[in-house]
Amino acid sequence: MSSLLVFKRERTRSQMEKNSLDLLVASLPENIYYLCGFDNVGQQILSKTQSYLVYNLAEDKKTIVTSASDVPTLLEAGQVDEILAVGGFQFSYCDQGIGPLGEKLQKAIEHRYPSAIEALKSAILAACPTGGRIGLDESRTPITAWKWLEQELPHHELIPAAGIFSQIRLIKHPDEIALIQRSANIAEDAMYEAIDQIKLGMSEYEIARLFAEGCGKRGALPFFCVITIDERAAYSDTINTRTQVVKDGSVIRFDLGCIYESYRSDIARTVVVGNNQKAEDYYAAILEGEEKAIDAIRPGVTAEEIFQIALRTTQEKMRHYQRHHCGHGIGIEVYDPPSVAPGDKTVLQEGMTLNVETPYYEIGWGGVQVEDTVAVEKDGARYLTKSSRKLIKLSL
């Protein structure tokens, strides 16, 4: 197996050739990261911030368009060939000497562009002065910017490229799978550590704080955390309140994940405090649906077929059970393709990573959920999550 960098380059080149692209432009922070390893903090903090990574297939060249404030980080990482700095951010320089990095910084930001889209136009023209076919990631490209580029570059063809990036990232390198597994295992460990500390009267918010602390001390960043109790367990994605507390007979639904080295996790488990027969019966049904679906995963099967197995199996014990999807891909985004859903004809291939889930949400009562991460291998699915999938029962 080639190195991760070579693997990413070949995945990118293959999709560019398939789509007859001269340039591929990333705008989504995760797509920029995939191409050059740059975590753009500015884009994470400010949703309207624009940065672009332009990949020139013919020259194997990466040009990044981003705020001047990002340039020291980019120079430190050293994974781009050219930096086009944007905006008026100012640095001061040490009187005792700025060193090699300072000298590179001064040179890199000597010329500034007034906006990211003007810098992107310059990068496109430098690579393809007379025209070309440009795959532009529409994920974080404002429609006004897209239209402006079309007017300014009448001899260039712009095509949406978010779907192309999805195909590039569809298959994971073994190093990526290892990071996804580590992320999942940290989330599991932090979750079970929090569960061990649950007491009667503890709120959703307090349990969520314990999970966040557990992620942090294991070297990960909390990503999302939905810990809901009793009737709030029917709220699919929601906040954790300070007022909903654990009681005898409570059902607690955990759906959470963390970020480890830029890779996401997303797992789910259910806890019953004391006795709750309805929760036990429903959980048994959804667990069988999830596990039968995972048992069916192998190269050549479609995502839609896995969904149908999960749905039909769960309905054998819960006739009223309905779902719009039973899982998704996962990687540097929590929802990578494919979607384990009706209509998704994606054929599973070795190297894909999937989350399979069969949640149940009943307004007025509560909810139960189980979700696991697997890697598609030549003979089937390998669990990346390591914890027991059985219903967790607490006596408090």
XYZ file of C-alpha atoms in Angstrom, residues 39-346:
308
model
C -6.741 22.823 9.335
C -8.294 26.233 8.684
C -9.228 27.639 12.074
C -10.631 30.820 10.528
C -13.165 28.842 8.517
C -14.105 26.825 11.586
C -14.766 29.952 13.645
C -16.403 32.146 10.993
C -18.790 30.401 8.624
C -18.543 33.155 5.992
C -14.755 32.974 5.730
C -13.612 31.898 2.271
C -10.467 29.912 1.563
C -9.667 27.887 -1.537
C -7.151 25.216 -2.474
C -6.465 25.001 -6.212
C -4.973 21.744 -7.491
C -3.392 21.853 -10.953
C -3.433 18.341 -12.372
C -0.896 18.915 -15.164
C 1.718 20.466 -12.874
C 0.817 18.572 -9.666
C 0.739 21.997 -8.017
C -1.252 23.191 -4.997
C -2.065 26.877 -4.616
C -3.910 28.063 -1.537
C -5.992 31.218 -1.232
C -6.479 32.258 2.378
C -6.161 35.058 4.916
C -2.717 36.504 5.512
C -3.191 35.480 9.148
C -2.968 31.799 8.096
C 0.374 32.086 6.329
C 2.711 31.184 9.250
C 0.741 27.986 9.830
C 0.903 27.127 6.134
C 4.632 27.756 5.979
C 5.090 25.565 9.037
C 3.097 22.716 7.466
C 4.863 23.015 4.109
C 2.301 21.117 2.020
C 1.420 23.805 -0.537
C 3.416 25.158 -3.458
C 2.041 28.701 -3.567
C 0.205 30.987 -1.151
C -2.049 33.843 -2.251
C -2.639 35.999 0.815
C -5.893 37.875 1.339
C -6.775 40.844 3.534
C -5.029 43.365 5.750
C -3.936 41.252 8.731
C -0.675 42.617 10.154
C 2.281 40.950 11.882
C 5.063 42.607 13.862
C 8.631 41.331 13.633
C 11.232 40.765 16.339
C 14.106 43.297 16.432
C 16.584 40.519 17.237
C 15.903 38.781 13.918
C 12.910 37.129 12.334
C 14.568 33.898 11.214
C 13.950 31.867 8.055
C 10.201 31.514 8.658
C 9.828 35.259 9.175
C 11.645 35.945 5.929
C 9.362 33.532 4.055
C 6.342 35.138 5.699
C 7.343 38.641 4.635
C 7.745 37.454 1.054
C 4.490 35.463 1.036
C 2.324 38.332 2.249
C 4.083 41.156 0.432
C 1.312 41.125 -2.169
C -2.258 40.998 -0.822
C -5.539 40.405 -2.597
C -8.578 42.389 -1.473
C -10.815 39.303 -1.488
C -10.534 35.552 -1.677
C -12.545 35.334 -4.884
C -10.238 37.799 -6.666
C -7.245 35.755 -5.548
C -8.961 32.604 -6.798
C -9.513 34.227 -10.190
C -5.799 35.046 -10.326
C -4.860 31.446 -9.458
C -7.157 30.040 -12.146
C -5.813 32.387 -14.820
C -2.208 31.630 -13.860
C -2.816 27.906 -14.334
C -5.208 28.071 -17.311
C -4.796 31.475 -18.992
C -6.862 30.721 -22.101
C -9.581 28.568 -20.610
C -10.173 25.197 -19.014
C -12.584 22.968 -17.182
C -12.628 23.867 -13.485
C -14.203 21.742 -10.758
C -15.241 24.256 -8.096
C -16.371 22.945 -4.721
C -19.688 24.724 -4.148
C -19.799 23.805 -0.439
C -18.405 27.123 0.819
C -18.459 29.179 -2.392
C -21.142 31.887 -2.206
C -23.462 32.010 -5.193
C -22.466 35.639 -5.763
C -18.821 34.593 -5.963
C -19.629 31.789 -8.404
C -21.559 34.135 -10.695
C -18.813 36.735 -10.538
C -16.239 34.140 -11.582
C -18.408 33.047 -14.505
C -18.592 36.650 -15.702
C -14.870 37.267 -15.214
C -13.791 33.958 -16.784
C -16.049 33.515 -19.842
C -13.665 31.027 -21.486
C -13.533 28.736 -18.450
C -16.163 26.125 -17.647
C -17.070 25.914 -13.955
C -18.716 22.719 -12.750
C -19.862 21.857 -9.191
C -17.264 19.654 -7.491
C -18.611 18.828 -4.018
C -19.745 15.464 -5.367
C -16.332 14.881 -6.930
C -14.674 15.428 -3.564
C -17.130 12.946 -2.044
C -15.975 10.341 -4.550
C -12.312 11.130 -3.883
C -12.786 10.602 -0.157
C -15.080 7.573 -0.510
C -12.304 4.997 -0.053
C -10.024 5.346 2.956
C -6.335 4.563 3.287
C -5.425 2.160 6.136
C -3.927 5.112 8.024
C -7.271 6.912 7.793
C -9.155 3.844 8.991
C -6.812 3.634 11.967
C -7.555 7.265 12.861
C -11.307 6.722 12.509
C -11.010 3.693 14.778
C -9.017 5.629 17.355
C -11.594 8.419 17.295
C -14.410 5.911 17.832
C -12.570 4.153 20.648
C -11.877 7.426 22.466
C -15.561 8.329 22.243
C -16.493 4.894 23.594
C -14.063 5.096 26.492
C -15.140 8.614 27.411
C -18.805 7.626 27.203
C -18.436 4.577 29.449
C -16.386 6.596 31.918
C -19.251 9.098 32.082
C -21.802 6.296 32.465
C -19.866 4.914 35.432
C -20.361 8.264 37.192
C -24.114 8.606 36.629
C -26.168 9.184 39.773
C -29.865 9.731 40.402
C -30.679 13.413 39.918
C -27.798 14.020 37.484
C -28.740 16.159 34.480
C -28.109 15.643 30.786
C -25.737 18.611 30.876
C -23.674 17.157 33.718
C -23.266 13.810 31.957
C -22.295 15.577 28.729
C -19.634 17.557 30.584
C -18.139 14.306 31.884
C -17.993 12.987 28.317
C -16.219 16.128 27.102
C -13.666 15.852 29.887
C -13.071 12.203 28.986
C -12.405 13.057 25.350
C -10.003 15.831 26.275
C -7.820 13.762 28.557
C -7.547 11.104 25.832
C -6.220 13.597 23.293
C -9.404 14.275 21.336
C -11.743 17.226 20.933
C -15.447 16.817 21.793
C -17.366 17.039 18.541
C -21.035 16.567 19.305
C -22.817 15.131 22.301
C -26.506 14.277 22.504
C -27.325 12.725 25.883
C -31.080 12.712 26.365
C -33.188 11.327 29.189
C -36.723 9.860 29.134
C -39.147 11.786 26.877
C -36.269 13.970 25.596
C -34.606 10.790 24.281
C -37.076 11.119 21.392
C -35.411 14.380 20.315
C -33.052 13.259 17.562
C -30.338 15.955 17.676
C -30.760 18.397 20.498
C -29.090 20.262 23.340
C -28.352 18.737 26.723
C -30.434 20.468 29.384
C -29.710 21.191 33.022
C -33.310 20.374 33.996
C -33.882 16.848 32.633
C -32.441 14.478 35.244
C -31.904 10.772 35.811
C -34.638 8.946 37.734
C -35.340 5.340 38.622
C -36.612 3.711 35.419
C -35.037 6.352 33.161
C -33.959 5.645 29.600
C -30.824 7.546 28.587
C -29.908 7.732 24.904
C -26.275 8.490 24.017
C -25.404 9.694 20.497
C -21.992 11.319 20.425
C -18.544 11.585 18.934
C -15.178 13.315 19.032
C -12.450 14.542 16.686
C -9.063 12.837 16.714
C -6.391 14.097 14.306
C -9.190 15.643 12.184
C -11.171 12.367 11.929
C -14.686 12.115 13.352
C -16.528 9.489 15.341
C -20.250 8.948 15.822
C -21.491 6.176 18.116
C -24.664 5.472 20.062
C -25.668 3.374 23.066
C -28.695 3.200 25.379
C -28.823 3.029 29.180
C -31.725 1.899 31.347
C -31.724 2.811 35.047
C -33.475 0.093 37.005
C -36.296 -1.543 35.042
C -38.034 -0.401 31.862
C -39.441 -3.348 29.924
C -40.593 -1.304 26.939
C -37.101 0.096 26.472
C -35.590 -3.394 26.755
C -37.974 -4.821 24.143
C -37.475 -1.963 21.717
C -33.713 -2.018 22.141
C -33.601 -5.741 21.401
C -35.413 -5.049 18.131
C -33.168 -2.238 16.948
C -30.007 -4.091 17.986
C -30.961 -7.086 15.875
C -31.641 -4.756 12.942
C -28.263 -3.085 13.270
C -26.299 -6.304 13.666
C -28.010 -8.103 10.775
C -27.296 -5.111 8.546
C -23.620 -5.122 9.511
C -23.444 -8.892 8.955
C -24.596 -8.279 5.360
C -21.933 -5.676 4.551
C -19.385 -6.766 1.965
C -18.014 -5.501 -1.357
C -20.617 -5.625 -4.120
C -23.665 -5.000 -1.912
C -25.369 -1.620 -2.278
C -25.962 0.874 0.519
C -29.681 0.659 -0.211
C -29.659 -3.112 0.325
C -28.056 -2.664 3.761
C -30.795 -0.175 4.648
C -33.517 -2.616 3.639
C -32.010 -5.372 5.772
C -31.812 -3.074 8.807
C -35.387 -1.892 8.322
C -36.981 -5.307 7.654
C -35.148 -7.001 10.514
C -36.158 -4.333 13.023
C -39.764 -4.459 11.818
C -39.945 -8.173 12.620
C -40.125 -7.190 16.306
C -41.398 -3.603 15.908
C -43.957 -3.611 13.112
C -44.426 0.167 13.297
C -40.680 0.938 12.973
C -39.804 3.401 10.183
C -36.544 5.077 9.147
C -35.346 7.371 6.378
C -31.764 6.094 6.676
C -29.865 3.536 8.732
C -26.349 4.889 8.507
C -23.750 6.835 6.571
C -20.103 6.987 5.698
C -17.697 8.643 8.114
C -14.233 10.181 7.919
C -13.060 13.775 8.128
C -16.746 14.624 7.929
C -19.268 12.928 10.176
C -21.510 12.338 7.144
C -19.305 11.052 4.382
C -20.916 9.162 1.501
C -22.631 6.831 1.029
C -25.955 7.156 2.814
C -27.385 3.831 3.999
C -30.761 4.844 2.672
C -33.402 4.042 0.072
C -32.306 5.150 -3.365
C -28.572 5.117 -2.651
C -27.227 2.648 -5.203
C -23.599 3.081 -4.126
